[in-house]
Amino acid sequence: MELCYYPGCTLKTTAKNFELPAIASIEKLGHKMVELPRWNCCGTVHSLAADDLMHQLAPIRTLIRVSETGADKVVTLCAMCYNTLKQANKIILEDNEKRDRINNFLDEEKDYSGNVSVLHLLEFLRDEVGFEEIKKRVKRPLDDLKLSPYYGCLLLRPEGIGIDDIEAPRIMEDLIEALGGEAVDSPFKSECCGSYHTVDDIDPVIERTKMIIDDSNARGADAIVVGCPLCFYNLDYRQKDAKERYKEFNSIPIFYFTQILAIALGLDESTCAFGEHFVDPRPMLLNKNLVLSGWK
Amino acid sequence: MLGSLEKRILSVLFKEKKTTARDIFRKLRAEGMTTTYVTVNTVLSRLYKRGLINRISEPYRGSFRYTYEYKDLKEGLISDLLGDVTLLFGEEGIDLLKKKLDTKKGKEQVKTKEKAKPLSDTETMRICLSRNNIQNSIIKKIEEISGQKVSACYQCGKCSAGCPMINLMDLLPNQIIRLVQLGQISEVLDSKTIWLCASCFTCSARCPKGVDLAKVLEALRLLLLRKSENYIEPSELDIDENMPQIALVSNLRKKTG
Amino acid sequence: MKRLGVFVCHCGLNISDTVDVKKVVETINKHPNVAYAVDYTYMCSDPGQEMIKSAIKEKKLDGVIVAACSPTLHEITFRNAIATAGLNPYQFENANIREQCSWVHKDKNTATEKAVEIIKSMIEKLKLNQSLTAINIPITKKALVIGGGISGMQAALDIANSGFEVILVEKTSSIGGRMSQLSETFPTLDCASCILTPKTVEVGHHPKIKLITYSEIEEVEGYLGNFKVKIKRKPAFVDWDKCTGCGLCSEKCPTNVPSEFDRNMGTRKAIYIPFPQAVPKKPVIDSKNCIYFKTGKCRLCEKQCPTDAIDYNQKETFIEENVGVIIVATGFDILSKENIGEYGYGKYKDVIDGLQFERLLSASGPTAGKIKRPSDGKIPEEVVFVQCVGSRDPEHGMPYCSKICCMYTAKHALLYKHAVHEGQAYVFYIDIRSGGKGYEEFVQRAIEDEEIVYLRGKVSKIFKDSGEDGKLIVWGVDTLTGKKIEISADMVVLAMAAVPNIGVKELAKKLKISTDAHGFITEAHPKLRPVETLTAGIFLTGCVQAPKDIPETVAQASGAAARAITILSKPELEMDPLISTVDEEICTGCGVCVEVCSYKARELNEIKKIAEVNEALCIGCGACISACPSNASIHKNFTKEQILRMIEEVT
């Protein structure tokens, strides 16, 4: 199947290591991610003002672009884009008055009625491909690899938008287990990482990063798996600041779920761009004999 | 050259020697100055960056906070100011200055006899309530922007109990909405809490009454942002090349107007 | 020509504010049929009724119209009043000029005109009214009580002690209900079993109470005074007539399953008596878990039984009874903690609910009254109690307050402290509801004497810390100081919302009574008729109506019993005669009315070849009237002629 794929700004640059393994893995699974032409920034995050629709225009325009390609669903990797697009879509679907106002304003575009479904790649893997199917295609099972899934906020909340149950999600655990790994359950898997505060006020971010990583370490995890570039940045790069403040802080490598998917499906290390990480996961992977071809 | 607010802040620091941004803000308000905590914070940052004051980070409530220290630059600053006077007005300027100083001394003696200014509601532990606080158009505006009914909150505190940013907040999220219910908007707008919110929706998802607190806090931020009172100054941000664009976009969306 | 009296009520200001009552009287006096018209502030009051009675005598009235509120309120009052004055009560009509006029219009002129027209149409009806007499039907002098908890037992005892027979049906094998699961009751800390067993024993031995346990209601037919009930007695696979309750069978049974009575905190055997003070003290076999029923082997209980009472071939039996009144007392359950995501969806062994904690506290419980952690049996030193879980929560649970949790949580915390002196108890609450007698003092005693910390705030999350002996981390808040609270607890007790027992909805359907949005049975009027349902003859008591504590339950049970006795103690029942009747000359015996009647009140008389009305069953719904193709079906005092004349008058 050909999937209409919306990358968003970050996936093309600082989150290359999220996109590359995604595209390669999906192809290995027999599908194709086709990048949406003429896409624009989704304008993350979803504006919470009920009286101002200006900030909904960017995501709606994206969805109009999708419907122009004839597709009825769009897949994203970035959790923030997912949340922004889906919440904007919800407004169109549930509020007729707002839908009409937006359509009237965007008079140079075709009217949009909410016919596009917004999917996160994890949903696609669970519902359209199926974890059983993925299990069959695993070439390099992640034996002996203990992974702690970290969902962050925007994949699960607010209610009605998330890809799984808010308090006890299973989607990443099921994926990890299908790939042969062991899922480590941390109670902080959906606790906020500090999000955008990382730009101007890193204090809360350092505290949250430390709390989340300390817990995964205490539960014996080898690595943490995320599905959002901002969570990745906060949990990976900010380990540097955490280490500066807390001498006894123990680091842990962070993976995108597409990277572990790629490794398990037997793809080459070059698809994962591990060089982009602050905490290099390669030594840990070597330790687990998850050797990848063509690296030193 | 120093701006008027910068001068006022420096004068407070001169008296206090070492204090926090919040204290400086409170003292300025007590002197009758209309400003916001956010502005004071920004100006302090700027003064620090210009090397005019010291800034120390101290442990606080499980994390840490900044304290500002007076830097004795009297000599340098005063000669600077005098330099401006001579530059513009020559000797005549200095004579005028001398005269002003003499009269000012006299005025100050009068000033100290004036009554002390009464404390406002935000500085005391007492609130005077009337229907003007409760049937308030600002509360209605907040409800309009957020689409939430603030009176639906029955103060169970579940939002505060699960909030990830609680350690650094000055007011708890449930206290924020309580103060809105009581019409104490200025206290809420001065808080750090509304800016520390990470819009993680944990409160919204868990509230038993279905009050979307994330939307209420957004409305409070917008009350300031829509008046162009930005919380951060984009030109002063320290961005590293690895930072994802979504972080920048969302941060600027939330903290600037 | 009938002489009619019209009495126009002001209803305080409810009517007179919008309708010019004086003008109405003036106008209606001019009507040829009206012999007397007057207005008064409150017609339903004593003086108002006296007015009507005197006017009937003095003005020699043949019929009375009261223009006032809706007939649902005072029609019966007025009918009785004119009956005492010697007039047939069915020569009365209630013109509704309040709900249908003054309360829905604003303009005084048009409202007044409309009021006059309403009265005029009622005059047209009254002109053709016939004098009718009430229909008398016999009453079966027996009561059925569904539910053997404290509520049902109290009602049964009150009725039986008044001399009437009672059939008490209970779903489980023993009576006792929720109270038998409790250890001590607030605020006196009476041992629950000690105050309950006298009642259960009395019920078990009462000559007028027929106790049918391990049974459910299968079918209900009939109406007030004449209900026909079919009761299904589930197979216990033990012949209770032979069984002596010795208990040998349970002792030897090899199968252990989680005990429902102990709320899964302990186990029971596949053949079991639910608790030691059970009445009747006879075991039942749980065929789903019994080895014999699953594989055909074992049969140990049969071998052990000294009186040969085991009967694997026992079948379910049906018992039919006729009763005059039914009382529903099926009690409550608590919301399952498996529904609450932020507290672990029930996966943490040491996060338990209130009833489970009661079983731990109970001397006859799975831990013999010792408070031990379910996970490792250790004594908990730090216990957190969380109130309002699932209650007062319109988003994720029930919007209502479950009423009893504040009190039983204080009791739990207090009893915990009595058992574990060095332990610390914390209670997270939003409000404290302690309105009963001695209740507030009880809560204050818990706080002051036992050093129990009350924290005002809801708990956002409970999770297990890392490591083998990870403690339960509770994230709450104290809104009073404005601080987030974190507690490392050994055990957490959740006060879950009270909900109706499962199966109540189906039972309500069988009884043709209604339930509200949450499954509680609806009372006839929340203020003035809290023990009756809208179906005559069916009463309710206890938590099936709404959550309540024991004193209220017992009081309500006696109330329901009293209402039941007022019916049972009458020699006969009087039914409304405003029902349908058959014009024998016109009826062709086509039988359409028989099919249309939902109350089975129509029959075809084979000999006369016409349809007949069973006056006891007909409620006057009117379906047969409109269905009859020959116009032979007539509604007494509501004939087609009358209706047409009323319409003509107003158009």
PDB file of C-alpha atoms in Angstrom, chain C residues 249-439:
ATOM      1  CA  CYS C 249     -18.135 -31.812  52.540  1.00  0.00           C
ATOM      2  CA  SER C 250     -16.345 -28.448  52.400  1.00  0.00           C
ATOM      3  CA  GLU C 251     -13.584 -29.678  54.636  1.00  0.00           C
ATOM      4  CA  LYS C 252     -12.712 -32.499  52.305  1.00  0.00           C
ATOM      5  CA  CYS C 253     -13.272 -30.750  48.996  1.00  0.00           C
ATOM      6  CA  PRO C 254      -9.926 -30.510  47.146  1.00  0.00           C
ATOM      7  CA  THR C 255     -10.742 -27.495  45.008  1.00  0.00           C
ATOM      8  CA  ASN C 256      -9.937 -23.942  46.113  1.00  0.00           C
ATOM      9  CA  VAL C 257     -11.292 -20.940  44.249  1.00  0.00           C
ATOM     10  CA  PRO C 258     -11.291 -17.191  45.075  1.00  0.00           C
ATOM     11  CA  SER C 259     -14.125 -16.455  47.457  1.00  0.00           C
ATOM     12  CA  GLU C 260     -16.759 -13.958  46.295  1.00  0.00           C
ATOM     13  CA  PHE C 261     -17.827 -13.377  49.875  1.00  0.00           C
ATOM     14  CA  ASP C 262     -14.248 -12.455  50.759  1.00  0.00           C
ATOM     15  CA  ARG C 263     -14.071 -10.274  47.628  1.00  0.00           C
ATOM     16  CA  ASN C 264     -11.184 -12.362  46.274  1.00  0.00           C
ATOM     17  CA  MET C 265      -9.048 -11.765  49.361  1.00  0.00           C
ATOM     18  CA  GLY C 266      -9.407 -15.407  50.363  1.00  0.00           C
ATOM     19  CA  THR C 267     -10.554 -18.729  48.986  1.00  0.00           C
ATOM     20  CA  ARG C 268     -13.459 -21.084  49.330  1.00  0.00           C
ATOM     21  CA  LYS C 269     -14.084 -24.648  48.218  1.00  0.00           C
ATOM     22  CA  ALA C 270     -16.149 -25.729  45.244  1.00  0.00           C
ATOM     23  CA  ILE C 271     -18.802 -26.935  47.702  1.00  0.00           C
ATOM     24  CA  TYR C 272     -19.232 -24.215  50.238  1.00  0.00           C
ATOM     25  CA  ILE C 273     -21.277 -22.341  52.779  1.00  0.00           C
ATOM     26  CA  PRO C 274     -20.493 -18.653  52.158  1.00  0.00           C
ATOM     27  CA  PHE C 275     -19.823 -17.711  55.794  1.00  0.00           C
ATOM     28  CA  PRO C 276     -20.122 -19.407  59.176  1.00  0.00           C
ATOM     29  CA  GLN C 277     -23.292 -17.584  60.323  1.00  0.00           C
ATOM     30  CA  ALA C 278     -25.180 -18.320  57.115  1.00  0.00           C
ATOM     31  CA  VAL C 279     -28.939 -18.717  57.264  1.00  0.00           C
ATOM     32  CA  PRO C 280     -29.841 -21.273  56.049  1.00  0.00           C
ATOM     33  CA  LYS C 281     -26.558 -22.959  56.866  1.00  0.00           C
ATOM     34  CA  LYS C 282     -26.544 -25.257  53.858  1.00  0.00           C
ATOM     35  CA  PRO C 283     -23.876 -25.588  51.191  1.00  0.00           C
ATOM     36  CA  VAL C 284     -24.116 -25.238  47.443  1.00  0.00           C
ATOM     37  CA  ILE C 285     -21.871 -26.663  44.751  1.00  0.00           C
ATOM     38  CA  ASP C 286     -20.226 -24.283  42.310  1.00  0.00           C
ATOM     39  CA  SER C 287     -20.616 -26.431  39.219  1.00  0.00           C
ATOM     40  CA  LYS C 288     -18.229 -24.320  37.133  1.00  0.00           C
ATOM     41  CA  ASN C 289     -15.305 -25.201  39.389  1.00  0.00           C
ATOM     42  CA  CYS C 290     -16.341 -28.568  40.787  1.00  0.00           C
ATOM     43  CA  ILE C 291     -14.099 -31.420  39.586  1.00  0.00           C
ATOM     44  CA  TYR C 292     -17.048 -33.779  39.261  1.00  0.00           C
ATOM     45  CA  PHE C 293     -18.948 -31.437  36.982  1.00  0.00           C
ATOM     46  CA  LYS C 294     -15.867 -30.765  34.906  1.00  0.00           C
ATOM     47  CA  THR C 295     -14.417 -34.240  34.612  1.00  0.00           C
ATOM     48  CA  GLY C 296     -16.779 -36.739  36.261  1.00  0.00           C
ATOM     49  CA  LYS C 297     -14.188 -37.673  38.895  1.00  0.00           C
ATOM     50  CA  CYS C 298     -13.789 -36.920  42.642  1.00  0.00           C
ATOM     51  CA  ARG C 299     -17.242 -37.115  44.338  1.00  0.00           C
ATOM     52  CA  LEU C 300     -15.489 -36.753  47.703  1.00  0.00           C
ATOM     53  CA  CYS C 301     -18.315 -34.666  49.194  1.00  0.00           C
ATOM     54  CA  GLU C 302     -20.846 -37.366  48.323  1.00  0.00           C
ATOM     55  CA  LYS C 303     -18.682 -39.952  50.042  1.00  0.00           C
ATOM     56  CA  GLN C 304     -18.242 -37.798  53.124  1.00  0.00           C
ATOM     57  CA  CYS C 305     -21.822 -36.713  53.630  1.00  0.00           C
ATOM     58  CA  PRO C 306     -23.330 -38.572  56.625  1.00  0.00           C
ATOM     59  CA  THR C 307     -26.919 -37.922  55.552  1.00  0.00           C
ATOM     60  CA  ASP C 308     -26.494 -38.667  51.856  1.00  0.00           C
ATOM     61  CA  ALA C 309     -27.571 -35.169  50.940  1.00  0.00           C
ATOM     62  CA  ILE C 310     -25.414 -34.614  47.829  1.00  0.00           C
ATOM     63  CA  ASP C 311     -27.461 -34.816  44.642  1.00  0.00           C
ATOM     64  CA  TYR C 312     -25.479 -34.078  41.489  1.00  0.00           C
ATOM     65  CA  ASN C 313     -28.600 -34.461  39.407  1.00  0.00           C
ATOM     66  CA  GLN C 314     -30.581 -31.763  41.132  1.00  0.00           C
ATOM     67  CA  LYS C 315     -32.349 -29.554  38.611  1.00  0.00           C
ATOM     68  CA  GLU C 316     -33.535 -25.998  38.839  1.00  0.00           C
ATOM     69  CA  THR C 317     -37.088 -25.789  40.106  1.00  0.00           C
ATOM     70  CA  PHE C 318     -39.792 -23.193  39.714  1.00  0.00           C
ATOM     71  CA  ILE C 319     -42.045 -22.040  42.491  1.00  0.00           C
ATOM     72  CA  GLU C 320     -45.202 -20.076  41.783  1.00  0.00           C
ATOM     73  CA  GLU C 321     -46.658 -17.765  44.349  1.00  0.00           C
ATOM     74  CA  ASN C 322     -49.506 -15.291  44.510  1.00  0.00           C
ATOM     75  CA  VAL C 323     -48.784 -12.117  46.426  1.00  0.00           C
ATOM     76  CA  GLY C 324     -50.492  -8.808  47.033  1.00  0.00           C
ATOM     77  CA  VAL C 325     -47.465  -6.508  47.250  1.00  0.00           C
ATOM     78  CA  ILE C 326     -43.815  -6.656  46.245  1.00  0.00           C
ATOM     79  CA  ILE C 327     -40.893  -4.965  47.962  1.00  0.00           C
ATOM     80  CA  VAL C 328     -37.612  -4.644  46.094  1.00  0.00           C
ATOM     81  CA  ALA C 329     -34.555  -4.641  48.383  1.00  0.00           C
ATOM     82  CA  THR C 330     -31.689  -5.867  46.260  1.00  0.00           C
ATOM     83  CA  GLY C 331     -28.993  -3.642  47.729  1.00  0.00           C
ATOM     84  CA  PHE C 332     -25.751  -2.431  46.164  1.00  0.00           C
ATOM     85  CA  ASP C 333     -22.291  -3.336  45.019  1.00  0.00           C
ATOM     86  CA  ILE C 334     -19.207  -1.188  44.547  1.00  0.00           C
ATOM     87  CA  LEU C 335     -17.617  -0.083  41.318  1.00  0.00           C
ATOM     88  CA  SER C 336     -14.764  -2.301  40.303  1.00  0.00           C
ATOM     89  CA  LYS C 337     -11.306  -0.790  40.753  1.00  0.00           C
ATOM     90  CA  GLU C 338     -10.323  -2.471  37.498  1.00  0.00           C
ATOM     91  CA  ASN C 339     -11.952   0.549  35.857  1.00  0.00           C
ATOM     92  CA  ILE C 340      -9.551   3.115  37.267  1.00  0.00           C
ATOM     93  CA  GLY C 341      -6.519   3.576  34.997  1.00  0.00           C
ATOM     94  CA  GLU C 342      -4.480   6.035  37.008  1.00  0.00           C
ATOM     95  CA  TYR C 343      -4.577   3.738  40.042  1.00  0.00           C
ATOM     96  CA  GLY C 344      -3.334   0.738  38.104  1.00  0.00           C
ATOM     97  CA  TYR C 345      -6.442  -0.885  36.581  1.00  0.00           C
ATOM     98  CA  GLY C 346      -6.505  -3.297  39.515  1.00  0.00           C
ATOM     99  CA  LYS C 347      -3.089  -4.826  38.797  1.00  0.00           C
ATOM    100  CA  TYR C 348      -1.404  -3.795  42.057  1.00  0.00           C
ATOM    101  CA  LYS C 349      -2.126  -6.431  44.696  1.00  0.00           C
ATOM    102  CA  ASP C 350      -1.805  -4.005  47.578  1.00  0.00           C
ATOM    103  CA  VAL C 351      -4.228  -1.471  46.116  1.00  0.00           C
ATOM    104  CA  ILE C 352      -7.558  -2.763  47.391  1.00  0.00           C
ATOM    105  CA  ASP C 353     -11.071  -1.421  47.779  1.00  0.00           C
ATOM    106  CA  GLY C 354     -13.178  -0.719  50.851  1.00  0.00           C
ATOM    107  CA  LEU C 355     -15.050  -4.019  50.923  1.00  0.00           C
ATOM    108  CA  GLN C 356     -11.810  -5.957  50.585  1.00  0.00           C
ATOM    109  CA  PHE C 357     -10.409  -4.010  53.528  1.00  0.00           C
ATOM    110  CA  GLU C 358     -13.536  -4.925  55.507  1.00  0.00           C
ATOM    111  CA  ARG C 359     -12.782  -8.584  54.877  1.00  0.00           C
ATOM    112  CA  LEU C 360      -9.239  -8.067  56.160  1.00  0.00           C
ATOM    113  CA  LEU C 361     -10.600  -6.384  59.281  1.00  0.00           C
ATOM    114  CA  SER C 362     -13.250  -9.021  59.870  1.00  0.00           C
ATOM    115  CA  ALA C 363     -12.494 -11.593  62.536  1.00  0.00           C
ATOM    116  CA  SER C 364     -14.031 -14.294  60.361  1.00  0.00           C
ATOM    117  CA  GLY C 365     -12.243 -13.030  57.281  1.00  0.00           C
ATOM    118  CA  PRO C 366      -9.371 -14.547  55.271  1.00  0.00           C
ATOM    119  CA  THR C 367      -6.681 -13.159  57.623  1.00  0.00           C
ATOM    120  CA  ALA C 368      -8.663 -13.664  60.856  1.00  0.00           C
ATOM    121  CA  GLY C 369      -8.841  -9.928  61.384  1.00  0.00           C
ATOM    122  CA  LYS C 370      -5.116  -9.242  60.975  1.00  0.00           C
ATOM    123  CA  ILE C 371      -4.311  -6.487  58.548  1.00  0.00           C
ATOM    124  CA  LYS C 372      -1.804  -7.956  56.141  1.00  0.00           C
ATOM    125  CA  ARG C 373      -0.662  -6.916  52.698  1.00  0.00           C
ATOM    126  CA  PRO C 374      -2.172  -9.235  50.077  1.00  0.00           C
ATOM    127  CA  SER C 375       1.135  -9.338  48.198  1.00  0.00           C
ATOM    128  CA  ASP C 376       3.489 -10.598  50.902  1.00  0.00           C
ATOM    129  CA  GLY C 377       1.479 -10.923  54.114  1.00  0.00           C
ATOM    130  CA  LYS C 378       3.516  -8.230  55.885  1.00  0.00           C
ATOM    131  CA  ILE C 379       1.801  -5.746  58.171  1.00  0.00           C
ATOM    132  CA  PRO C 380       1.520  -2.369  56.420  1.00  0.00           C
ATOM    133  CA  GLU C 381       3.045   0.592  58.280  1.00  0.00           C
ATOM    134  CA  GLU C 382       1.952   3.357  55.916  1.00  0.00           C
ATOM    135  CA  VAL C 383      -1.592   3.084  54.628  1.00  0.00           C
ATOM    136  CA  VAL C 384      -3.221   5.573  52.289  1.00  0.00           C
ATOM    137  CA  PHE C 385      -7.004   5.812  52.032  1.00  0.00           C
ATOM    138  CA  VAL C 386      -8.402   7.508  48.931  1.00  0.00           C
ATOM    139  CA  GLN C 387     -11.995   8.795  48.988  1.00  0.00           C
ATOM    140  CA  CYS C 388     -14.239   9.634  46.047  1.00  0.00           C
ATOM    141  CA  VAL C 389     -12.880   7.020  43.620  1.00  0.00           C
ATOM    142  CA  GLY C 390     -15.430   6.874  40.845  1.00  0.00           C
ATOM    143  CA  SER C 391     -17.871   9.038  42.804  1.00  0.00           C
ATOM    144  CA  ARG C 392     -18.466  12.727  42.095  1.00  0.00           C
ATOM    145  CA  ASP C 393     -16.713  12.043  38.805  1.00  0.00           C
ATOM    146  CA  PRO C 394     -18.922  12.808  35.823  1.00  0.00           C
ATOM    147  CA  GLU C 395     -15.999  12.317  33.427  1.00  0.00           C
ATOM    148  CA  HIS C 396     -14.769   8.854  34.345  1.00  0.00           C
ATOM    149  CA  GLY C 397     -17.265   7.463  36.830  1.00  0.00           C
ATOM    150  CA  MET C 398     -20.530   8.340  38.542  1.00  0.00           C
ATOM    151  CA  PRO C 399     -21.552  11.970  38.981  1.00  0.00           C
ATOM    152  CA  TYR C 400     -23.248  11.346  42.322  1.00  0.00           C
ATOM    153  CA  CYS C 401     -21.836  11.160  45.832  1.00  0.00           C
ATOM    154  CA  SER C 402     -21.910   7.652  47.279  1.00  0.00           C
ATOM    155  CA  LYS C 403     -22.772   8.996  50.734  1.00  0.00           C
ATOM    156  CA  ILE C 404     -21.199   6.307  52.907  1.00  0.00           C
ATOM    157  CA  CYS C 405     -17.530   6.446  51.942  1.00  0.00           C
ATOM    158  CA  CYS C 406     -16.441   9.399  54.128  1.00  0.00           C
ATOM    159  CA  MET C 407     -17.765   7.548  57.155  1.00  0.00           C
ATOM    160  CA  TYR C 408     -16.461   4.111  56.374  1.00  0.00           C
ATOM    161  CA  THR C 409     -13.058   5.472  55.420  1.00  0.00           C
ATOM    162  CA  ALA C 410     -12.789   7.204  58.793  1.00  0.00           C
ATOM    163  CA  LYS C 411     -13.829   3.919  60.353  1.00  0.00           C
ATOM    164  CA  HIS C 412     -11.250   1.980  58.338  1.00  0.00           C
ATOM    165  CA  ALA C 413      -8.459   4.378  59.239  1.00  0.00           C
ATOM    166  CA  LEU C 414      -9.441   4.241  62.894  1.00  0.00           C
ATOM    167  CA  LEU C 415      -9.664   0.427  62.994  1.00  0.00           C
ATOM    168  CA  TYR C 416      -6.329   0.198  61.178  1.00  0.00           C
ATOM    169  CA  LYS C 417      -4.735   2.358  63.840  1.00  0.00           C
ATOM    170  CA  HIS C 418      -6.301   0.244  66.579  1.00  0.00           C
ATOM    171  CA  ALA C 419      -4.738  -2.832  65.016  1.00  0.00           C
ATOM    172  CA  VAL C 420      -1.371  -1.371  64.017  1.00  0.00           C
ATOM    173  CA  HIS C 421      -0.404   1.130  66.710  1.00  0.00           C
ATOM    174  CA  GLU C 422       2.753   2.451  65.075  1.00  0.00           C
ATOM    175  CA  GLY C 423       1.210   2.599  61.662  1.00  0.00           C
ATOM    176  CA  GLN C 424       0.322   5.865  59.931  1.00  0.00           C
ATOM    177  CA  ALA C 425      -2.914   6.405  58.082  1.00  0.00           C
ATOM    178  CA  TYR C 426      -3.534   9.143  55.499  1.00  0.00           C
ATOM    179  CA  VAL C 427      -6.896  10.012  54.036  1.00  0.00           C
ATOM    180  CA  PHE C 428      -7.154  11.930  50.753  1.00  0.00           C
ATOM    181  CA  TYR C 429     -10.546  13.632  50.535  1.00  0.00           C
ATOM    182  CA  ILE C 430     -12.331  16.439  48.711  1.00  0.00           C
ATOM    183  CA  ASP C 431     -15.060  17.059  51.281  1.00  0.00           C
ATOM    184  CA  ILE C 432     -16.168  15.216  54.412  1.00  0.00           C
ATOM    185  CA  ARG C 433     -19.836  14.238  54.442  1.00  0.00           C
ATOM    186  CA  SER C 434     -20.711  13.193  57.961  1.00  0.00           C
ATOM    187  CA  GLY C 435     -24.287  14.308  58.504  1.00  0.00           C
ATOM    188  CA  GLY C 436     -25.791  11.472  60.539  1.00  0.00           C
ATOM    189  CA  LYS C 437     -26.186  11.242  64.278  1.00  0.00           C
ATOM    190  CA  GLY C 438     -22.772  11.036  65.919  1.00  0.00           C
ATOM    191  CA  TYR C 439     -21.040  10.998  62.562  1.00  0.00           C
TER     192      TYR C 439
END
